Coordinates of C-alpha atoms in Angstrom, one line a residue:
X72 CA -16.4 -17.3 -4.3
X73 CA -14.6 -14.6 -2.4
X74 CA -13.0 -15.7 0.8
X75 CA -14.0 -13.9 4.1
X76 CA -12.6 -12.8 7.5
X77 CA -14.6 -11.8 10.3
X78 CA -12.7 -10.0 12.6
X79 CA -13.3 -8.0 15.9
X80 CA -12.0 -5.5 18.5
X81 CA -9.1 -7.8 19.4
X82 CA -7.6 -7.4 15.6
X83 CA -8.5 -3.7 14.8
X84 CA -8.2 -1.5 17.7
X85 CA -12.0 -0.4 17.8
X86 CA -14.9 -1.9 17.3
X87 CA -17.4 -4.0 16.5
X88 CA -15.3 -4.5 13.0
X89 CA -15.6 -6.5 11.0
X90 CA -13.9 -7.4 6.4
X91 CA -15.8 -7.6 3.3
X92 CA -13.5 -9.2 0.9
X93 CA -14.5 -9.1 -2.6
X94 CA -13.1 -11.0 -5.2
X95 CA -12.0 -9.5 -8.6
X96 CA -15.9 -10.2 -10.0
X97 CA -16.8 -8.5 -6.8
X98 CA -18.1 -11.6 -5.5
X99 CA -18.5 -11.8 -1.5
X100 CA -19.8 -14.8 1.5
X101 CA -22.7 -14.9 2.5
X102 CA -21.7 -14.6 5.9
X103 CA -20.0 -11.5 6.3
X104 CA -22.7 -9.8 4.9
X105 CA -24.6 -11.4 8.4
X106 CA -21.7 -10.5 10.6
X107 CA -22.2 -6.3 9.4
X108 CA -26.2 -6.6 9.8
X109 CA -26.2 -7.8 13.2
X110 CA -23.9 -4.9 14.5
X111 CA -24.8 -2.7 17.4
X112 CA -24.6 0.3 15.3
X113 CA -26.2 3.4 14.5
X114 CA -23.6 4.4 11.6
X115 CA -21.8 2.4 9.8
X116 CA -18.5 3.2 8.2
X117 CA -17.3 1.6 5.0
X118 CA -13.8 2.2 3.8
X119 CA -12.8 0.9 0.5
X120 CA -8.4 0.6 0.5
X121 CA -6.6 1.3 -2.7
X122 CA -3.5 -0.6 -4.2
X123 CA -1.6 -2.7 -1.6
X124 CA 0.5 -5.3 -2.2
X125 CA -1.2 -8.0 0.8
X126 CA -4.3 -8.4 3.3
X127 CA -2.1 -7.0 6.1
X128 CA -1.7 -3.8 5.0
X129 CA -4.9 -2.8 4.4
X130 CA -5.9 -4.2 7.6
X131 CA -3.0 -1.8 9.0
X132 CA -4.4 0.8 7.0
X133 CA -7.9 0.6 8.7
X134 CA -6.8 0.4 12.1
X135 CA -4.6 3.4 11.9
X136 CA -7.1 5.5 9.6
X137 CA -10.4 4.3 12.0
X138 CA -8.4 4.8 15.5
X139 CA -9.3 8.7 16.1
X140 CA -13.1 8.1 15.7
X141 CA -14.5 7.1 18.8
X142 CA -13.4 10.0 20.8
X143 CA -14.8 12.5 17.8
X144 CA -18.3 11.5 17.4
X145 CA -21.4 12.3 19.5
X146 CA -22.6 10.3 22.4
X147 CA -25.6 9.1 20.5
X148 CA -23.8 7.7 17.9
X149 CA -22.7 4.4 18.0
X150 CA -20.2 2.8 15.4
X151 CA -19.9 -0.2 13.4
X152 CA -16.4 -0.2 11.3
X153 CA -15.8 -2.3 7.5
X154 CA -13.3 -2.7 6.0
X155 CA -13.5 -3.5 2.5
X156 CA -10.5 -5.6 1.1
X157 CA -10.3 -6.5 -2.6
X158 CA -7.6 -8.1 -4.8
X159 CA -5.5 -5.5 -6.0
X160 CA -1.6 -4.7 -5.9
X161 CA 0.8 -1.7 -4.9
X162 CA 4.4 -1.9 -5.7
X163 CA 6.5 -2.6 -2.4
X164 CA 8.9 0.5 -3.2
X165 CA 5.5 2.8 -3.1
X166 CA 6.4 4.3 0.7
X167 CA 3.2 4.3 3.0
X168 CA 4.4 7.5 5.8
X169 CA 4.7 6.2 9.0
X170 CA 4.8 2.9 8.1
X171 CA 7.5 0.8 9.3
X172 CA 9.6 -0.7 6.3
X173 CA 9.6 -4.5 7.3
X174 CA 6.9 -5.8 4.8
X175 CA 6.0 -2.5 3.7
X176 CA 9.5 -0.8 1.7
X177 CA 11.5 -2.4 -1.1
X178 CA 14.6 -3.7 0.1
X179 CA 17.3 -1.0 -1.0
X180 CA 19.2 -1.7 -4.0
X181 CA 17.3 -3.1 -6.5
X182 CA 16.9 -0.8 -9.0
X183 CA 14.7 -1.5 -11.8
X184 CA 14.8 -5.1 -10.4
X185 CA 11.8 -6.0 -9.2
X186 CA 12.0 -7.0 -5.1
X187 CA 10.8 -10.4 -4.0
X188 CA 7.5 -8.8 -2.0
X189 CA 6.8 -6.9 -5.5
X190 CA 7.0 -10.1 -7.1
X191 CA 5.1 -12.1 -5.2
X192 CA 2.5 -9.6 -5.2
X193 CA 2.1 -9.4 -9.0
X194 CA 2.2 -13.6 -9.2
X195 CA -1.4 -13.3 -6.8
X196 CA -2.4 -10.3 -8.7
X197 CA -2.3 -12.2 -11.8
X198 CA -1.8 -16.1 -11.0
X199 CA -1.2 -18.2 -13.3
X200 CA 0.9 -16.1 -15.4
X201 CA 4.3 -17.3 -13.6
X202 CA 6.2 -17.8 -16.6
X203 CA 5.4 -14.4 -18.4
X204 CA 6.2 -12.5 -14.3
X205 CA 9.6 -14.8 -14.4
X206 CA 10.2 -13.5 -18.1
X207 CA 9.5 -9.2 -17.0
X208 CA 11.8 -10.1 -13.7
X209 CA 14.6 -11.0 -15.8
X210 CA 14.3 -8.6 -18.4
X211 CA 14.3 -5.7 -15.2
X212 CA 17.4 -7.1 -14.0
X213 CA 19.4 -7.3 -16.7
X214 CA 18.2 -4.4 -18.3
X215 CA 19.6 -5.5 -21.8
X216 CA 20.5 -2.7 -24.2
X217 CA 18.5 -3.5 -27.2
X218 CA 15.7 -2.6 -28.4
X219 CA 14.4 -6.4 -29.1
X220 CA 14.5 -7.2 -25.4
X221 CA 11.8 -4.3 -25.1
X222 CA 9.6 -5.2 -27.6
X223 CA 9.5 -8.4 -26.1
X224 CA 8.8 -6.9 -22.9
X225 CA 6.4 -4.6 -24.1
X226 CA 4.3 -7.8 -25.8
X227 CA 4.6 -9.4 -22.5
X228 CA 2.9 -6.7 -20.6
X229 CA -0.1 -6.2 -23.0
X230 CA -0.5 -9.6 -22.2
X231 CA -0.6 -9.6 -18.3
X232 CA -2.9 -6.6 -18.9
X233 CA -5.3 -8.5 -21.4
X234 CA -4.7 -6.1 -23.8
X235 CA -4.8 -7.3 -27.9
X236 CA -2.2 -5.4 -29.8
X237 CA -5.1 -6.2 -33.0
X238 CA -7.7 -3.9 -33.1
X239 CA -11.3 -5.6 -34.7
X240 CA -14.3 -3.5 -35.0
X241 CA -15.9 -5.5 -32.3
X242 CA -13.3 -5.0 -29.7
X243 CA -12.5 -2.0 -28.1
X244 CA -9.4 -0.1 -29.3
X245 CA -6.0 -1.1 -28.1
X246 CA -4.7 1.9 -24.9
X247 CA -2.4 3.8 -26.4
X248 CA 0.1 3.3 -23.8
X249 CA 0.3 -0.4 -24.9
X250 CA -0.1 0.0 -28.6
X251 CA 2.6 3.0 -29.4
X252 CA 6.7 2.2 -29.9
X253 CA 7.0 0.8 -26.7
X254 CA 10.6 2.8 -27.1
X255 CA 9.3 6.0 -27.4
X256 CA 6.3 4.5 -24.2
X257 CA 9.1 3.7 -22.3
X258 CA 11.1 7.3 -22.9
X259 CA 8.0 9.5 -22.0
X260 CA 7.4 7.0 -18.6
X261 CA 11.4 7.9 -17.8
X262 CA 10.9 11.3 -18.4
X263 CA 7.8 11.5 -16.0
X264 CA 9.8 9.9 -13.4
X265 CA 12.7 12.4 -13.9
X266 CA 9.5 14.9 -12.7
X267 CA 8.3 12.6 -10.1
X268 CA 11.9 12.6 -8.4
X269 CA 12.0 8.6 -8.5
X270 CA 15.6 8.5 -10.1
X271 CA 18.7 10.4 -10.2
X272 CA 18.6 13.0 -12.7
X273 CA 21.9 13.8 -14.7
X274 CA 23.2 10.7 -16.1
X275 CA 19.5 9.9 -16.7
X276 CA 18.2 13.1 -18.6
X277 CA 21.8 13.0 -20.4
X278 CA 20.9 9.0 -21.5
X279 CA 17.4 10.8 -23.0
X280 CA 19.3 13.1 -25.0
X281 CA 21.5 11.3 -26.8
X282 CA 18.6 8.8 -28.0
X283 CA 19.2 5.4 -28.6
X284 CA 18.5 2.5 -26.1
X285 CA 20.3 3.3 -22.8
X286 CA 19.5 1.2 -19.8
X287 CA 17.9 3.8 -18.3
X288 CA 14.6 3.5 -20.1
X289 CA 14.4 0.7 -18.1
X290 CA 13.4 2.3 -15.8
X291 CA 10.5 3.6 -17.8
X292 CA 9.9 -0.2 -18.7
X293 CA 9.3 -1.2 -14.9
X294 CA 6.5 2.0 -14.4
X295 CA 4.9 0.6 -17.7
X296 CA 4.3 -2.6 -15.9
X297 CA 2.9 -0.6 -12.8
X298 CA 1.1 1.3 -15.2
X299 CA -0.6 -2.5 -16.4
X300 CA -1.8 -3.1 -13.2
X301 CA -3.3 0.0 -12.7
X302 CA -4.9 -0.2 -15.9
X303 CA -6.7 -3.9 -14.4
X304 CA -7.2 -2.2 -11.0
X305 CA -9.4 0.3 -12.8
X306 CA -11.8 -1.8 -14.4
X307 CA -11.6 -3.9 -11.4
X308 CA -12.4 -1.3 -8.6
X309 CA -15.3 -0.1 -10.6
X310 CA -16.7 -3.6 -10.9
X311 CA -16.3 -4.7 -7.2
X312 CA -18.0 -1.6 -6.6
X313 CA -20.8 -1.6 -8.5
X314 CA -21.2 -6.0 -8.8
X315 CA -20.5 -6.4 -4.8
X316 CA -19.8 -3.6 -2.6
X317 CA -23.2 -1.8 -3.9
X318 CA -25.6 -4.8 -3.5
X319 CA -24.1 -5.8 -0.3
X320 CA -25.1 -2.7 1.3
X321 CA -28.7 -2.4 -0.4
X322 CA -29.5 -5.9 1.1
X323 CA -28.1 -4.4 4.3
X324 CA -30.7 -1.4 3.8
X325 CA -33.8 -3.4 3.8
X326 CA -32.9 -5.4 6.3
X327 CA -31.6 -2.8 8.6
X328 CA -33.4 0.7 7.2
X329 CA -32.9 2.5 10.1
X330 CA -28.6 1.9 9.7
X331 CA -26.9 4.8 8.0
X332 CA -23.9 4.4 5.8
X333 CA -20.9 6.1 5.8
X334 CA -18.3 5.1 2.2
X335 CA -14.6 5.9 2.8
X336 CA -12.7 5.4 -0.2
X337 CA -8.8 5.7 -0.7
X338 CA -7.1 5.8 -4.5
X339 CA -8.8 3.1 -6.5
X340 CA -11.3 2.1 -3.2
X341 CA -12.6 5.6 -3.4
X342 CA -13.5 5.0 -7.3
X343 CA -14.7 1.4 -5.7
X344 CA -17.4 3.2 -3.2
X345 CA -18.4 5.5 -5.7
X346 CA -19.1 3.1 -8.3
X347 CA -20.8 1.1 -5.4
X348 CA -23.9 4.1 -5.9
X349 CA -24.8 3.2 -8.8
X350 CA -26.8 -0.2 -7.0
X351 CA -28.4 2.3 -5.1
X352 CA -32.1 2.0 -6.0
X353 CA -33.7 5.6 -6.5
X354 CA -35.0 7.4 -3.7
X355 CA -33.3 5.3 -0.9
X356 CA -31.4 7.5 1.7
X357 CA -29.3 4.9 3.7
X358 CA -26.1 6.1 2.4
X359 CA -25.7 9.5 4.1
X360 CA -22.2 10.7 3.3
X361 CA -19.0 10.1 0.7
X362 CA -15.9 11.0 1.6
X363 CA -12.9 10.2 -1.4
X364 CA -9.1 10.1 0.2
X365 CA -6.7 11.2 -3.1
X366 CA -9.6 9.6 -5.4
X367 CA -8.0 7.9 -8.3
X368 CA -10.5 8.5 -10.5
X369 CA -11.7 11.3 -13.2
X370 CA -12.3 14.8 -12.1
X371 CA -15.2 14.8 -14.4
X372 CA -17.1 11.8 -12.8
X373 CA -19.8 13.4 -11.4
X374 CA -20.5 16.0 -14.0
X375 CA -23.9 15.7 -16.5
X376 CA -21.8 17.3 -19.1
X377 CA -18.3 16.4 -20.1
X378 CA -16.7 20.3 -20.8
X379 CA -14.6 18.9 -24.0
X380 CA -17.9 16.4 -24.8
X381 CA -20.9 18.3 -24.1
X382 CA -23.4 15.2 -25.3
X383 CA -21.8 12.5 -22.9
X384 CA -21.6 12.9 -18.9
X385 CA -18.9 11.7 -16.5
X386 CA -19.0 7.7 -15.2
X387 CA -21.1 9.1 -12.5
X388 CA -23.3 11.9 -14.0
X389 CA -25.3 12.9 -11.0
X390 CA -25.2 10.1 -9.0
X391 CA -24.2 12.1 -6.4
X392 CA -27.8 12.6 -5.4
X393 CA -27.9 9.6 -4.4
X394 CA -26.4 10.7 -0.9
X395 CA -28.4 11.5 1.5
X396 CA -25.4 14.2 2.6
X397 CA -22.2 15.6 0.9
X398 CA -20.1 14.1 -1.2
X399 CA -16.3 15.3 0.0
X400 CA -13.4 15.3 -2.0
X401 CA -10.0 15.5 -1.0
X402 CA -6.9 16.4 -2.8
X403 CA -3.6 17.4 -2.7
X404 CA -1.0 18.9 -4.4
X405 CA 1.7 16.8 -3.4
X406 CA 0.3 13.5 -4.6
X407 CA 3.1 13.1 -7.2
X408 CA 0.8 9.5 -8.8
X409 CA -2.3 11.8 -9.3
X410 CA 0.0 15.0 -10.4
X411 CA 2.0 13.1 -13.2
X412 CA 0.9 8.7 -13.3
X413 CA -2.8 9.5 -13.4
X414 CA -3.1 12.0 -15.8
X415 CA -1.0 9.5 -18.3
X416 CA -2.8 6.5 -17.4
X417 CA -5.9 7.8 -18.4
X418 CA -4.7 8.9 -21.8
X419 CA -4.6 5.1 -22.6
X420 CA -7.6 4.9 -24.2
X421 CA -5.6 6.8 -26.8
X422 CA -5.6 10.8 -26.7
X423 CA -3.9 12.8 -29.8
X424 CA -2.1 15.1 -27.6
X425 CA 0.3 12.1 -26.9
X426 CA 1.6 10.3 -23.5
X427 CA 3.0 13.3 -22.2
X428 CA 0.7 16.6 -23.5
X429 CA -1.3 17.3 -20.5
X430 CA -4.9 18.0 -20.8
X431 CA -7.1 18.9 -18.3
X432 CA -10.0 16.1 -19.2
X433 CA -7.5 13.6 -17.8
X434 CA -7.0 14.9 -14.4
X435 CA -7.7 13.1 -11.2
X436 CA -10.1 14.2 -8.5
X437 CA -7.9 13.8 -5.8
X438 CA -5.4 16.1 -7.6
X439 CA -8.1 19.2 -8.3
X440 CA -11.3 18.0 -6.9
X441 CA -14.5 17.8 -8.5
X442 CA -14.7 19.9 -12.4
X443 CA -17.7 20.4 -14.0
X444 CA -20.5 20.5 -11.4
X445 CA -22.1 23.6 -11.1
X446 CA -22.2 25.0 -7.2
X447 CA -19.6 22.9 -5.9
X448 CA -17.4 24.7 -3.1
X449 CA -13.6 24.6 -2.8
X450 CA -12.4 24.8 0.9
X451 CA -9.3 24.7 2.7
X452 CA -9.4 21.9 5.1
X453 CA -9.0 24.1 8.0
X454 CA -12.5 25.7 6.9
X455 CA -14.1 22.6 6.0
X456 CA -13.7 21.5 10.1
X457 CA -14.2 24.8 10.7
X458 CA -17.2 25.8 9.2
X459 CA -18.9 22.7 7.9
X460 CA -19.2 21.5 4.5
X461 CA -22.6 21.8 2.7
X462 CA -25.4 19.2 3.5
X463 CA -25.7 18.0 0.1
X464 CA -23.9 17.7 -2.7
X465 CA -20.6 17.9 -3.7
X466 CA -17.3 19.7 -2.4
X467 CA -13.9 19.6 -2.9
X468 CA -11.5 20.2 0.3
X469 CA -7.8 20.8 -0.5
X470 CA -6.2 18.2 2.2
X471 CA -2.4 19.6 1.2
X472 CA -2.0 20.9 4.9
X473 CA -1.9 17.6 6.1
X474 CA -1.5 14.9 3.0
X475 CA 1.8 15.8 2.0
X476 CA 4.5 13.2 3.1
X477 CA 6.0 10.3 0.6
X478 CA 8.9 9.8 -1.3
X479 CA 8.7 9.1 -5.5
X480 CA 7.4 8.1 -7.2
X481 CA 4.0 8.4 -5.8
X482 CA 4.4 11.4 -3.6
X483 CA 1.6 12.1 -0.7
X484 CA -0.7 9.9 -2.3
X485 CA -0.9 7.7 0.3
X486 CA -0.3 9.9 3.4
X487 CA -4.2 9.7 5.1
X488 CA -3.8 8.5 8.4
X489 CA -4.6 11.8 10.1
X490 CA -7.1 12.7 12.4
X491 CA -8.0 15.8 10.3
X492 CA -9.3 13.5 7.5
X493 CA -11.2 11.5 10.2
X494 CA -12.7 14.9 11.3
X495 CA -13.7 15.5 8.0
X496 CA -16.3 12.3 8.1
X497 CA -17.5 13.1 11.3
X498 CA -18.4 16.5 9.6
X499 CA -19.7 15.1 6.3
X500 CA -21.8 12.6 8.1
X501 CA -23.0 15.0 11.4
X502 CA -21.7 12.5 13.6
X503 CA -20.1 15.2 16.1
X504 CA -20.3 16.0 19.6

């Protein structure tokens, strides 16, 4: 059973506020469920965190991201804040802008090495798998030149990821990204960090060249094992979403009809909220806006009809009517991990155009918005606050003016603390003055 925090105004600075935490079979207490229906609120807002690496952070995350919003909504309009924490993991050399390094930032120097937050991150991310973690730590520091050390790294992954290099007809097929050379896996990942800017560039692209096994496709090695977690973060977020988060706030609904809800999602969290819609029982209206912060999930989710599959639909096919209100997008072009990780992650499930061959089907929707759903707007951020965003529906709001800071490899991605983004809810959920 999940354990629970129940915090208020004194740890988060507004309030009431209070922390859902899920755990990986999206499991949650009883009692925090009780502690969000007996708040004095009209609206509530729900906002789902992506990777992070401890409980602190996230916590950090909410009280920076949640600060503007009692001075922006209207004066009937009284506030209840979640905050949604679930186990998941971001690498501590992933910068968070504005965020000050102690506990946050690798220590500098490390290289492919993985730091000791990093490391005790990945041993709660997946426990009892200390021997295998002590195994990939070695292998990144030593970064042996040959290519038997990373075969044996590469089995070691697929293992952490729960991933059988044997394919049986009753068991899904192996992601590509686990089951190709994991040589040739671990030259493509090098190569996409040479794009990301996440190494230096000379002596590296000259080590690709000439071919053999340099020590700098370890450094491709270390985003393969990022990649793994990712790859369980996925399937996780979706369950929590859909297994917790989403009955959690139906039980809320009947007990409280009159209470609207208001999902926030970041990265993997807004993939979390979304999936959280589909325990929404038909014609219920208590969840009366969406709003996905660099969404780390398919452009395509929404859409009836897959453009490249026209007999299958995305994840989500249509349950955007399920808001009672907009469903927002935001993206950015300078979210490096959505730009260049995403797109390759999702070609896992095995795609003939190769790691690197990029095809649209694989993009993220907090890279290019929403695809594939007929009527849905593209504004500028500036016009979204502006002039509104539709009532209904879905629209996608290019958030580059603002989500733009970060260093490589993961760009902008996780640059959100602004108050334009905390407009943006107000607007999608016509909460303003």
């Amino acid at each position: 059973m999940a354990d629970i925090a129940v915090r208020g105004a004194a740890g988060i600075g507004v309030g009431p506020y209070a922390e859902l935490a899920f755990d990986s079979e999206g499991d949650v207490d009883r009692a925090a469920q009780g502690a969000v229906s007996r708040m004095e609120a009209t609206d509530l807002l729900v906002f789902a965190h992506g990777w992070n690496s401890e409980r602190s952070t996230s916590t950090r995350l909410y009280d920076r991201f949640f600060a503007p919003f009692p001075e922006l909504v209207g004066p009937g309009v009284r506030l209840g804040y979640v905050g949604v924490v679930w186990p998941s993991i971001r690498f501590s050399d992933e910068p968070i802008p504005d965020f000050e390094a102690s506990g946050v930032l690798a220590e500098p120097g490390f290289g492919t090495a993985l730091d000791p937050g990093t490391r005790q991150a990945l041993g709660e991310f997946w426990p009892g798998r200390e021997a295998e973690l002590d195994r990939v730590a070695e292998l990144l520091e030593e970064r042996p030149e040959a290519e038997a050390a990373f075969i044996e790294f590469g089995a070691l992954v697929r293992e952490l990821a729960g991933v059988d290099a044997v394919t049986t007809a009753a068991a899904p097929p192996v992601p590509s990204l686990f089951a190709e050379d994991v040589l040739e896996v671990c030259r493509a990942l090098t190569r996409a960090l040479l794009e990301a800017g996440a190494q230096p560039g000379a002596a590296a692209e000259r080590d690709l060249v000439l071919g053999g096994v340099p020590r700098t496709l370890w450094n491709g090695a270390k985003e393969l094992l990022r990649q793994a977690t990712y790859y369980a973060m996925k399937k996780r977020a979706g369950v929590v979403g859909e297994r917790g988060l989403g009955p959690v706030l139906t039980e809320l609904a009947r007990q409280r009809p009159e209470l609207r809800v208001h999902l926030i999602g970041h990265s993997f969290g807004a993939r979390l909220v979304s999936f959280s819609l589909r325990a929404v029982p038909d014609g219920a209206r208590y969840v009366k806006s969406l709003t996905l912060l660099q969404g780390a999930f398919s452009h395509y989710a929404f859409c009836d009809r897959l453009p490249h599959d026209r007999g299958r639909g995305g994840a989500l096919g249509g349950l955007q009517r399920k808001v009672d209100g907009p469903v927002v997008a935001c993206h950015s072009p300078h979210d490096t991990s959505l730009r260049v990780f995403y797109p390759m992650a999702s070609r896992m499930a095995g795609d003939s155009a190769g790691l690197l061959g990029f095809d649209e089907r694989w993009g993220a929707i907090g890279h290019d918005g929403v695809q594939a759903v007929p009527g849905t707007p593209r504004l500028a951020l500036d016009t979204a606050l502006r002039e509104g965003v539709p009532a209904t529906g879905c629209v996608s709001v290019d958030a580059g003016s603002v989500v733009r800071r970060g260093g490589a490899p993961a760009g902008a991605h996780s640059d959100i603390c602004h108050e334009e983004l905390a407009r943006l809810v107000v607007t999608a959920g016509r909460m303003g003055r």
